[in-house]
XYZ file of C-alpha atoms in Angstrom:
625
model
C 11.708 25.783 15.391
C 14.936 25.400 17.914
C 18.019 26.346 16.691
C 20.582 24.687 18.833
C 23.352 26.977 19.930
C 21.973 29.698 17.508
C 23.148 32.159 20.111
C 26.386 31.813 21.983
C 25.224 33.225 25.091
C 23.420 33.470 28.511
C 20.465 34.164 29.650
C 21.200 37.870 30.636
C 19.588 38.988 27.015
C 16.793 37.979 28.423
C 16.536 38.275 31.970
C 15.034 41.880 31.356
C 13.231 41.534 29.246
C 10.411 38.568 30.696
C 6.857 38.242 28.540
C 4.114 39.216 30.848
C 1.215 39.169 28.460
C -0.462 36.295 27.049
C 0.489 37.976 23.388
C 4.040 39.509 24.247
C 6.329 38.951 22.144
C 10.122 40.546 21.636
C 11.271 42.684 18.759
C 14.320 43.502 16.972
C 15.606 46.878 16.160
C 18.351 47.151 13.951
C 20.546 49.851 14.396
C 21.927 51.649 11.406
C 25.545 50.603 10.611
C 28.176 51.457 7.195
C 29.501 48.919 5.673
C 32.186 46.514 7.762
C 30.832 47.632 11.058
C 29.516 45.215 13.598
C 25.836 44.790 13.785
C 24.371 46.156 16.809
C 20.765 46.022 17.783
C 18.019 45.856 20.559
C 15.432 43.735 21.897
C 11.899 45.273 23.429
C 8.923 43.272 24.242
C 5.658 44.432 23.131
C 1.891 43.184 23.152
C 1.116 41.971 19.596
C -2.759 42.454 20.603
C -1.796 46.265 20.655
C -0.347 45.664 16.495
C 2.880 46.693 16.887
C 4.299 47.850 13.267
C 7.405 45.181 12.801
C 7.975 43.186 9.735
C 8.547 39.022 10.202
C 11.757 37.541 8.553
C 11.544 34.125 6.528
C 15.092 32.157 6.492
C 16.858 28.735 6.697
C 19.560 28.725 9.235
C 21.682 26.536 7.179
C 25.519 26.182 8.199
C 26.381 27.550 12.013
C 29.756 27.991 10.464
C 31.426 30.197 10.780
C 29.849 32.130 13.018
C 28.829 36.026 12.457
C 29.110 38.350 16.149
C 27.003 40.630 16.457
C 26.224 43.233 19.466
C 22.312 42.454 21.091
C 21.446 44.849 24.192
C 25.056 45.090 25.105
C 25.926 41.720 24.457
C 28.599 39.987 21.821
C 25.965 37.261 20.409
C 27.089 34.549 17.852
C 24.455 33.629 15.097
C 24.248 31.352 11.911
C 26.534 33.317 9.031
C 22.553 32.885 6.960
C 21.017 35.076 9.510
C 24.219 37.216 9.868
C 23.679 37.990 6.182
C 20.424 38.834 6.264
C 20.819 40.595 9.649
C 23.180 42.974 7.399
C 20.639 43.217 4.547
C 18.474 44.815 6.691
C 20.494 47.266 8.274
C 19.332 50.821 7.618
C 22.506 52.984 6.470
C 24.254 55.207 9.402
C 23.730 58.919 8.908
C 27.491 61.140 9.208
C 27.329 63.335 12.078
C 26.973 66.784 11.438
C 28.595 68.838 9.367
C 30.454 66.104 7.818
C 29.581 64.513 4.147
C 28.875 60.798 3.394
C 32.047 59.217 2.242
C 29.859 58.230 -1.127
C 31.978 55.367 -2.713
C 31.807 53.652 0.812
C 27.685 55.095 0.918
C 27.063 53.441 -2.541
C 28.557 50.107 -1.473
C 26.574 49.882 2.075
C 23.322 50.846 0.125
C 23.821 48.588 -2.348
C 24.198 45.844 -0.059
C 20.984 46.486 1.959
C 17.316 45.514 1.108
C 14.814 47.928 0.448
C 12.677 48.583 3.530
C 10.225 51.297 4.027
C 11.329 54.835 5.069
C 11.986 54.011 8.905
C 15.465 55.068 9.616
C 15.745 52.074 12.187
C 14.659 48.288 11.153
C 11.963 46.874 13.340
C 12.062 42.753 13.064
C 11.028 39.785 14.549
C 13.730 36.515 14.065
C 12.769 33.411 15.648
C 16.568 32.910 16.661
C 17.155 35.913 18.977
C 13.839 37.255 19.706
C 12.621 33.747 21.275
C 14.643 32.360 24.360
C 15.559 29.557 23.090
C 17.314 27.923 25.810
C 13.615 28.394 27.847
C 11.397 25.727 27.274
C 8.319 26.745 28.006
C 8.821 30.106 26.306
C 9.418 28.206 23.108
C 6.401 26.374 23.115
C 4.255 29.226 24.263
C 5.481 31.449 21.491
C 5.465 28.512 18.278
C 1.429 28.436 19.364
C 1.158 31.634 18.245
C 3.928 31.702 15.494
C 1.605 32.023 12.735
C -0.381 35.345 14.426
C 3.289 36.883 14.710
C 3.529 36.102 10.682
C 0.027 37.296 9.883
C -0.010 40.296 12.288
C 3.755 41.791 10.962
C 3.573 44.823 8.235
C 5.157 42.041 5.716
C 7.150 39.538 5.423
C 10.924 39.139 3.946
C 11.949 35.999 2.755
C 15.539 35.909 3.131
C 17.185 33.133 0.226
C 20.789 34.086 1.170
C 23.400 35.505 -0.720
C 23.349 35.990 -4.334
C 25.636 32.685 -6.296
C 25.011 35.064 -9.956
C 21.928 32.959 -10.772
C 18.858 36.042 -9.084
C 18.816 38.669 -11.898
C 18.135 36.119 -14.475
C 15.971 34.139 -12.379
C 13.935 36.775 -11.078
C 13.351 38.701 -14.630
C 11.954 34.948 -16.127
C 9.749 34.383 -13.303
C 7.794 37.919 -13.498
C 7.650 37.404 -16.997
C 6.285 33.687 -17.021
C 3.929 34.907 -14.289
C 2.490 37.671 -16.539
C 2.241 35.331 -19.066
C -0.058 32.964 -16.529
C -2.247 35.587 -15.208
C -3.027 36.112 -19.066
C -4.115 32.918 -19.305
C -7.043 32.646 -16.397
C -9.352 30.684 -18.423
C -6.722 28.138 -18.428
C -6.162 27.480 -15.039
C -7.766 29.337 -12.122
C -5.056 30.787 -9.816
C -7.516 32.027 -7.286
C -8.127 28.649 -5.154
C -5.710 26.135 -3.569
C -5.791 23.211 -6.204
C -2.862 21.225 -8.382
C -2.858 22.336 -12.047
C -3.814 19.060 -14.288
C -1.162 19.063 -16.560
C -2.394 18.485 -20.072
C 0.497 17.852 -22.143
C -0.015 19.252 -25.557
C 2.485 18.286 -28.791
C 1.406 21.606 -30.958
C 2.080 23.924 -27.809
C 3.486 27.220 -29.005
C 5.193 29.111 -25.928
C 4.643 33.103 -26.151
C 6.731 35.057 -28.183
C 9.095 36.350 -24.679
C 9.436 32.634 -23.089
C 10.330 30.871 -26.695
C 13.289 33.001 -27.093
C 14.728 32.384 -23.376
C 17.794 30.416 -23.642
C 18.570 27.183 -21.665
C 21.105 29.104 -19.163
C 17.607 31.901 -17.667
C 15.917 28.936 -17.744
C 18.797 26.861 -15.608
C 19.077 29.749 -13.214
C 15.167 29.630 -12.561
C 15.005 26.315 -11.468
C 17.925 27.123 -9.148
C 15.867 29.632 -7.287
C 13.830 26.972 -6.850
C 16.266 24.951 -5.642
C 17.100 26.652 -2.642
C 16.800 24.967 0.795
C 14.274 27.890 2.012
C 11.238 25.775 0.078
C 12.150 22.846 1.806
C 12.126 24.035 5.457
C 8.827 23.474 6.943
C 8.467 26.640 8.597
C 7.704 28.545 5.860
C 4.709 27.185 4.796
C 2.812 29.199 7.407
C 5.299 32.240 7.201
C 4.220 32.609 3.544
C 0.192 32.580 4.332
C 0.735 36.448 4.636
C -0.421 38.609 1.668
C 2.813 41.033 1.265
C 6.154 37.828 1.170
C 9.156 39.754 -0.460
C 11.924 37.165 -1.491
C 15.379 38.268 -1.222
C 18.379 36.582 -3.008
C 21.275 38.964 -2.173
C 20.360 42.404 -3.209
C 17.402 41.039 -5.758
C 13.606 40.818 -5.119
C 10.698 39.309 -6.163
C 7.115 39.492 -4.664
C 6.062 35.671 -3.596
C 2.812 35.648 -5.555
C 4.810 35.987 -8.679
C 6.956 32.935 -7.400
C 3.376 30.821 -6.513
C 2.153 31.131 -9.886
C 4.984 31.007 -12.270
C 5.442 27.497 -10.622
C 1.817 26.723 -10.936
C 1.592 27.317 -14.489
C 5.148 25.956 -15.483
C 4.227 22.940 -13.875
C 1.049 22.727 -16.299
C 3.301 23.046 -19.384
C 5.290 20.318 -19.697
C 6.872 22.082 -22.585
C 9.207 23.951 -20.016
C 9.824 21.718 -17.638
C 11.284 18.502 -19.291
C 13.182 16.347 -16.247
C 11.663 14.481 -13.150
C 13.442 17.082 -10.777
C 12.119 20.197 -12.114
C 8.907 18.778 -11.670
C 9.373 18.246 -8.016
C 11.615 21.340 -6.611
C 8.000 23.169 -9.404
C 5.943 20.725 -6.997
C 7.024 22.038 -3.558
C 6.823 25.636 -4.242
C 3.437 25.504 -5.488
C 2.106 22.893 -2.814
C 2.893 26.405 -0.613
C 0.922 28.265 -2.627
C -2.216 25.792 -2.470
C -1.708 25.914 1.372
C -1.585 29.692 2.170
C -4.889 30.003 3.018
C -5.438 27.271 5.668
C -5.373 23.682 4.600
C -6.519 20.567 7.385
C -3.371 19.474 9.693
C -4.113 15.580 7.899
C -3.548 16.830 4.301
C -0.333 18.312 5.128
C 0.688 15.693 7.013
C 0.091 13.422 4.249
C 1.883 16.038 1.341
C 4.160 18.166 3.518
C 6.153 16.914 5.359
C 7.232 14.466 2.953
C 9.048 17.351 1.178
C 9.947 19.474 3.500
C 12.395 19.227 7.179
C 12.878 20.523 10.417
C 16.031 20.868 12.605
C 13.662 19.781 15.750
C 11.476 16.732 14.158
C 8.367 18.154 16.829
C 8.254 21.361 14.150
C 6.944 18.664 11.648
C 3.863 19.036 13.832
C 3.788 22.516 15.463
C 4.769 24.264 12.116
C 1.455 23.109 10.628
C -0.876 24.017 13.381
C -1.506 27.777 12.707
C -2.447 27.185 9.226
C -4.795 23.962 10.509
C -6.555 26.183 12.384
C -6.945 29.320 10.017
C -8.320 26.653 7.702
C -10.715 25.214 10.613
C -12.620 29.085 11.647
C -12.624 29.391 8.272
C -15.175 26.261 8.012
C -16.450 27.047 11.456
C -14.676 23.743 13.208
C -14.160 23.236 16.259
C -9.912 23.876 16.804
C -8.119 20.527 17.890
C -6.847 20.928 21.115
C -3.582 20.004 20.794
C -0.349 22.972 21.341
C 3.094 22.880 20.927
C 4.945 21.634 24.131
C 8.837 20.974 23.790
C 9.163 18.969 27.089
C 7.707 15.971 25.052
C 9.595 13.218 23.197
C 9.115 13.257 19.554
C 7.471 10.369 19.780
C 4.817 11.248 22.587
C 3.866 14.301 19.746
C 3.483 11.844 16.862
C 1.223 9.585 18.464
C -0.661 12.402 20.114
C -0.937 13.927 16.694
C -2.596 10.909 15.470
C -4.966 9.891 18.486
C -6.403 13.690 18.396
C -6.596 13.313 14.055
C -8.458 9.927 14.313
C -11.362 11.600 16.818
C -11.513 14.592 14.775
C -14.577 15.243 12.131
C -13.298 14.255 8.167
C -12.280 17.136 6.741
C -14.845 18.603 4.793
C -13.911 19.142 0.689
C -10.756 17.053 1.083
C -10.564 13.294 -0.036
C -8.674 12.749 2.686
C -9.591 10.051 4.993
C -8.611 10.417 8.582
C -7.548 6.787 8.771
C -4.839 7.232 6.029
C -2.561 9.273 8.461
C -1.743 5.570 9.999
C -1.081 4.329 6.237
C 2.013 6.931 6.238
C 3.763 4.734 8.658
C 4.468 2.594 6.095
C 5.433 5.052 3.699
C 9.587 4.480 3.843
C 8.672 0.512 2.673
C 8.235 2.368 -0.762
C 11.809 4.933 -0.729
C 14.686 3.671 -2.772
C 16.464 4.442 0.304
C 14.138 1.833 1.993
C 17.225 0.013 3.671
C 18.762 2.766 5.019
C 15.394 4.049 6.848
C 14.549 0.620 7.672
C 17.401 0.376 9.842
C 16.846 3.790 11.719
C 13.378 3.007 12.213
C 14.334 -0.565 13.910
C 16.822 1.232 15.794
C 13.531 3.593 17.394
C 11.442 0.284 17.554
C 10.511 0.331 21.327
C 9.788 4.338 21.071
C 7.944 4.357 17.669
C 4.782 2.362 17.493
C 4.001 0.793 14.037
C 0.892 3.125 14.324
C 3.054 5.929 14.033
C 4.659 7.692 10.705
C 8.282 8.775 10.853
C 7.105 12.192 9.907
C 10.896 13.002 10.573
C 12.480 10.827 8.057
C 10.569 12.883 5.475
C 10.062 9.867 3.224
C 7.384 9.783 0.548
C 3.796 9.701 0.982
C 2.984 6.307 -0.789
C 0.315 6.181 -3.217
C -0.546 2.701 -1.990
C -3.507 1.482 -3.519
C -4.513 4.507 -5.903
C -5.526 7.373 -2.877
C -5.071 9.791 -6.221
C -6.832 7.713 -8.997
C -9.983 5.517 -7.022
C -9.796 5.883 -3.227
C -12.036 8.832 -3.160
C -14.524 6.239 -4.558
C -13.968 3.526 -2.623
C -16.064 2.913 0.782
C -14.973 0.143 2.878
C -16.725 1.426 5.474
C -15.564 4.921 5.798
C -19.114 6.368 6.512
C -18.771 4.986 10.129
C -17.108 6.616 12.776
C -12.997 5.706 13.900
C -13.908 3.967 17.365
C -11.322 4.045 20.115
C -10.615 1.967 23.046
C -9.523 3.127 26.524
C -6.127 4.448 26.319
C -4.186 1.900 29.193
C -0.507 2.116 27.325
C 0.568 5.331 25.268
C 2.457 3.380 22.603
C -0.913 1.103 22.263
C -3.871 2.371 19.555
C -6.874 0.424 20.654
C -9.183 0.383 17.402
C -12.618 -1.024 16.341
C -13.247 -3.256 13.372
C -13.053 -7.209 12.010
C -10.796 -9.209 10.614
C -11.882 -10.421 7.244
C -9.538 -12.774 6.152
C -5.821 -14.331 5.748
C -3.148 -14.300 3.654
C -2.774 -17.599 1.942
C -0.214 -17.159 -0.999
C 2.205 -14.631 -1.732
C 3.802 -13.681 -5.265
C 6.492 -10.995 -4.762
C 7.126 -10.324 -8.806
C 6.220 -6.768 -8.277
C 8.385 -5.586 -5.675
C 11.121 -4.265 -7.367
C 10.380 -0.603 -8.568
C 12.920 -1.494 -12.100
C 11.945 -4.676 -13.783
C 14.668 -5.021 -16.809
C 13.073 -3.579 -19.883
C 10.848 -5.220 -21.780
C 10.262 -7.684 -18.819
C 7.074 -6.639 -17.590
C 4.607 -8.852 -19.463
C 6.917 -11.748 -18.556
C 6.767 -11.083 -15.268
C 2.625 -10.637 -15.643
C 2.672 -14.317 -17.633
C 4.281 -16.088 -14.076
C 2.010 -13.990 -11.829
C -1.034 -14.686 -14.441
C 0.387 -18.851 -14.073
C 0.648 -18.719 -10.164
C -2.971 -17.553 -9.745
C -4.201 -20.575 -11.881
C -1.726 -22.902 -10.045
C -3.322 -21.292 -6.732
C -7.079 -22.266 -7.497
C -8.733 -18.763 -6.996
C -12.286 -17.947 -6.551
C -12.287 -16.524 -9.983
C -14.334 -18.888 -12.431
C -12.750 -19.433 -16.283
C -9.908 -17.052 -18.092
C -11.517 -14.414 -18.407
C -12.708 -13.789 -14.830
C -9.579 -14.515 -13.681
C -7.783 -11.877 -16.120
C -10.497 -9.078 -14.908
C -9.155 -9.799 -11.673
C -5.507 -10.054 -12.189
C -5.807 -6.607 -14.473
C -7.493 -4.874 -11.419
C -4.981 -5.963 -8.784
C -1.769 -5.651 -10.038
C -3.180 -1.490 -10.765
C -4.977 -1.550 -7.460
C -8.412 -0.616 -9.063
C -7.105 2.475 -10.360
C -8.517 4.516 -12.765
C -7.087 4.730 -16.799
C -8.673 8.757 -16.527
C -7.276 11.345 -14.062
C -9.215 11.508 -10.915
C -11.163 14.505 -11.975
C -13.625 11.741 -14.060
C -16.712 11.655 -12.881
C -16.581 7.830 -12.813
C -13.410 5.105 -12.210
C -13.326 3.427 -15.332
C -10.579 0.313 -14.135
C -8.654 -1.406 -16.119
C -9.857 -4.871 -17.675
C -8.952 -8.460 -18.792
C -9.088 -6.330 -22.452
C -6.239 -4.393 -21.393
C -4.281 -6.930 -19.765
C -4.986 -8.868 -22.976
C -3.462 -6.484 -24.862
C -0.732 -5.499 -22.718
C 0.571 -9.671 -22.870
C -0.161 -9.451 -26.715
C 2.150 -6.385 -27.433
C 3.768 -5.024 -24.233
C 4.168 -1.741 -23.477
C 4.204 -0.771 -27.844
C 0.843 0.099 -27.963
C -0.895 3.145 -25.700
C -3.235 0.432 -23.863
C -0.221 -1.347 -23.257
C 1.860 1.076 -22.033
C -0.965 3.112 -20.123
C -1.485 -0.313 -18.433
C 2.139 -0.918 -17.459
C 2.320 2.351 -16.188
C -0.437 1.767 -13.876
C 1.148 -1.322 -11.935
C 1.600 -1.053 -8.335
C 5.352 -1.500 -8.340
C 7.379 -2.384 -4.473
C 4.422 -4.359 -4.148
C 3.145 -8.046 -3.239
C 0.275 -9.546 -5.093
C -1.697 -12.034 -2.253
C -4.073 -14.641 -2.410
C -6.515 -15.111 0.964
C -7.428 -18.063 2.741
C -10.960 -17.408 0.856
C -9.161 -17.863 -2.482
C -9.608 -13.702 -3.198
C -6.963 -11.198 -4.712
C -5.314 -8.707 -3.105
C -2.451 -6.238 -3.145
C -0.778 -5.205 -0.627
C 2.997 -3.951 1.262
C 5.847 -5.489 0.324
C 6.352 -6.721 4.169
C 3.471 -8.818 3.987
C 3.825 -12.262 5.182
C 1.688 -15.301 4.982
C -0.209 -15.405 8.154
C -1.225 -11.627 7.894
C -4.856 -10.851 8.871
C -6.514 -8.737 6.651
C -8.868 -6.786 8.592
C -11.613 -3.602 8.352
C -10.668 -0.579 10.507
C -13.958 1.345 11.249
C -13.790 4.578 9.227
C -11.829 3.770 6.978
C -11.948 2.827 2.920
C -9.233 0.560 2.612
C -8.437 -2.832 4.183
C -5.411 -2.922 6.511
C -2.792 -5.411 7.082
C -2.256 -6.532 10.369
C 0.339 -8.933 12.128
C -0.612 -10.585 15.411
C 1.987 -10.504 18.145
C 0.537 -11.791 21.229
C -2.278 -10.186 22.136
C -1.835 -7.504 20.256
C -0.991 -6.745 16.715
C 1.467 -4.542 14.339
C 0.249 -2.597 11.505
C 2.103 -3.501 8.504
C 0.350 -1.168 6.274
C -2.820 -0.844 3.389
C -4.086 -3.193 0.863
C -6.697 -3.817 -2.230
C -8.833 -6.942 -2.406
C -10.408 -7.069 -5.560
C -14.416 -7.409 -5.191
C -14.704 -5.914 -1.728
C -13.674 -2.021 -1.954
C -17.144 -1.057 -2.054
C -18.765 -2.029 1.122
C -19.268 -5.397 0.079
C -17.574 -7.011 2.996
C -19.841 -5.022 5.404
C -22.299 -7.873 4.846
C -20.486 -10.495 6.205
C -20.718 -8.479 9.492
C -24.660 -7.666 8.793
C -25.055 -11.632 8.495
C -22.614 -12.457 11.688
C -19.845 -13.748 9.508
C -17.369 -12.012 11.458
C -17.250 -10.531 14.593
C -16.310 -6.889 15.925
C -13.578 -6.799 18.003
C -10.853 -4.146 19.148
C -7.085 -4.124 17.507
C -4.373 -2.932 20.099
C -1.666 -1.978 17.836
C 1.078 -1.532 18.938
């Protein structure tokens, strides 16, 4: 949460006024002001243990420029022109002295520009920017620890979008209403746990009689509320956890619960929502709605940061903590002990934040497996911007192990081998425990398991995401050919098509992942799909389900497998204890690099636990490095 050179000033604001208590924290009181005056206001510290009555502000900082002065215990301050905005929002209005009269054309315009906010004459408020030092180190990290308490603990909570570009009355009017019309619908979907809606598409959909008569320009400026930057900063996923979140655009509100579920059941009705990009910016608001209750630091890791940034790439990290461990008394877990300390390199966090997730109990009633939060290393291999992060990440290559995701290139979560169709019914050998080695170099993950096997063969037809159309099945055909040229394990056509049909979709499943059993594709729909392409709904179900940016392998042993598009022959493909998948390794020395997850059709089940039952293989320890 640093905002560099936020405040153009010393340390004199603060000097004063030094935290004593374990709890203390500073507040803000604005002082009442007409319109065109400077803002002046004053900082006090207080104990939050004794629940001090303040209310928390939500914002981006966007821009620094041009900065807005304003006047902070005597002192000309210099803050983002966002938080100068919102600073002015919340001013109260300045009483005339008495005996004189308000001066009501210039009353009218100062109260129109301010937000509602209870019937105190002066603003209480606490604003990460000037009520944390942030020029002090330690402060900063002591005070993010806590961040979500300050949230949870304040009156309420104002969510400050910025100033109002003539798109927040129309907005605002079609979210209450499609939110009404959700909450009449609760035998639909059930807005009262965390959960993504299943969309279920439906041709003879009527809308209600007040969203069918919306025209295209309310429904534009909706999605540009939800375009703003303030759902992509990753702060705000535990600022919204509290129960009373007004958002503000200009001099317009809406409660946030409104906001939660109009994008929860839009995104269920395909009807509305008809590009790619609605879907997403409809995505990201409601993944904060699933979270506000607590969620486990691995799941957001995995689905948050991916959409959302930080000015100081640590935040990717500390911003999730509070609402990791609401989530974890909730369950009665154990809290992870791992804090927010600024004095550490960004990478020192990451790999912390992965050593302390790999020794931590599963989550319980998540899918997620603790192993996967290595798989997100690879994640920017999948990014049509793959290049372009490629060559920052080789730039890091001596700080960043290949253990490590770039949580702060905020690159896609990959989907590599079906985690959201089959994984959650796959068991490698995820029932045993993730065994560490002794810790001797920081950038080195010492991990139990065997190596299975080694790549052999390596067709690449699937790694480009855009195959011309009508291509597919011709590239299927060659990659159908090579595996006959290659002599595989599989016996006759038909085995071999059952194979083929299950690699190239990574096992997944033709249902959603709500089916109580994966029902995988087959040699029948692979036959059908080289018969007629994509024309018929087998066909084009089945193309669908192709793992494109992909490499299709074949293993010393003469097995399939799928697996990263970096994959070279050579690669060992190896078990990691407690996990579900099979991982990719490269040796390099004596140790090894991860390169990233991968399918190996016949063996996602446990079945190559055997060969370690019979002495096949042997354990061993992986450094990666």
């Amino acid at each position: 949460m640093a905002l560099p050179n936020s405040i153009k000033s010393t340390d004199p604001i603060y000097s004063k006024l030094l935290l004593p208590e374990p709890k203390s924290i500073r507040l803000l009181t604005i002082l009442p002001s007409e319109a065109g005056d400077i803002i002046k206001c004053q900082l006090e510290v207080v104990n939050l243990d004794e629940t001090p009555k303040y209310t928390a502000l939500s914002y981006v900082w966007g821009p620094r420029n041009p900065p807005t002065k304003i006047i902070c215990n005597t002192q000309v301050v210099e803050v983002y022109p966002n938080l100068g905005s919102a600073l002015r929002r919340l001013s109260p209005l300045k009483s005339p002295p008495p005996g004189r009269f308000f001066n009501i054309k210039k009353a009218l315009a100062s109260i129109k520009r301010r937000i509602v906010h209870g019937d105190s004459h002066h603003t209480r408020i606490w604003i990460d920017a000037l009520c944390i030092n942030q020029n002090d180190l330690d402060e900063r990290s002591k005070q993010v620890s806590f961040m979500k308490e300050i949230y949870s603990k304040a009156a309420n909570v104002i969510a400050w979008l910025g100033e109002d570009e003539g798109y927040a009355s129309d907005a605002i009017n079609l979210i209450n209403k499609v939110a009404d019309v959700a909450m009449g619908e609760k035998d639909y979907l059930d807005y009262s746990s965390p959960g993504r809606p299943e969309v279920r598409y439906d041709p003879d959909y009527t809308p209600p009689d007040n969203l069918s008569v919306v025209n295209d320009a309310s429904w534009d400026c909706l999605f540009k509320f939800y375009e703003n930057q303030w759902f992509h900063r990753v702060w705000v996923v535990q600022e919204v956890a509290h129960d009373n979140v007004l958002m503000v655009v200009g001099s317009h509100k809406v409660n946030y619960t409104a906001v939660g579920i109009s994008s929860y059941w839009l995104i269920s009705r395909p009807y509305f929502v008809n590009t790619a990009e609605r879907v997403v910016l409809l995505s990201t608001a409601n993944l904060l709605r699933e979270v506000r209750s607590g969620a486990p630091l691995s799941t957001m890791l995995l689905y948050i940061t991916t959409r959302m940034e930080a000015t100081d790439p640590r935040d990717q990290i500390y911003a999730l903590l509070g609402l990791d461990f609401m989530w974890r008394d909730r369950f009665g877990i154990p809290r992870i002990s791992f804090y927010p300390d600024y004095k550490k390199a960004v990478a020192e966090v990451y790999r912390n934040t992965v050593r302390c997730l790999l020794t931590s109990p599963k989550s319980p009633g998540t899918r997620v497996n603790n192993l996967e939060i290595i798989l997100s290393a690879e994640s920017s291999l999948l990014r049509e911007d793959y290049y372009k992060a490629k060559q920052s990440m080789l730039e890091d290559e001596n700080e960043f192990s290949s253990w490590t995701p770039r949580w702060d290139q905020c690159l896609s979560y990959s989907d590599v081998i079906g985690i959201n169709t089959c994984a959650q019914h796959w068991n490698l050998c995820s029932d045993l425990p993730v065994t560490l080695g002794e810790i001797r170099d920081e950038r080195v993950l010492p991990i139990r398991g065997f190596e299975f096997t080694e790549v052999a063969f390596l067709n690449r037809e699937f790694v480009f995401p855009d195959p011309p159309p009508g291509s597919e099945d011709t590239f299927v055909r060659r990659t159908l050919a090579d595996c006959v040229d290659r002599n595989t394990k599989y016996v006759g056509d038909n085995e071999l098509k059952q194979a083929l049909a299950c690699t190239l979709t990574a096992g997944s499943s033709k249902y959603t992942s709500k089916q109580a059993e994966c029902n995988h594709f087959g040699r029948e729909d692979l036959d059908e799909y080289l018969a007629h392409g994509s024309q018929t709904p087998t066909g084009k179900n089945f193309q669908r389900s192709i793992r494109v940016w992909r490499t299709l392998f074949i293993t010393t042993d003469r097995s399939m497998g799928l697996g990263s598009r970096e994959i070279q022959v050579g690669d060992k493909i190896c078990v990691l204890f407690g996990g579900n998948t099979f991982f990719i390794l490269r040796q390099a020395g004596r140790a090894y690099r991860l390169i990233g997850a991968c399918y190996v059709y016949g063996f996602m089940n446990g079945e190559v636990m055997e060969k370690l039952k019979s002495g096949e293989v042997k354990e061993q320890f992986f450094d990666l490095q």
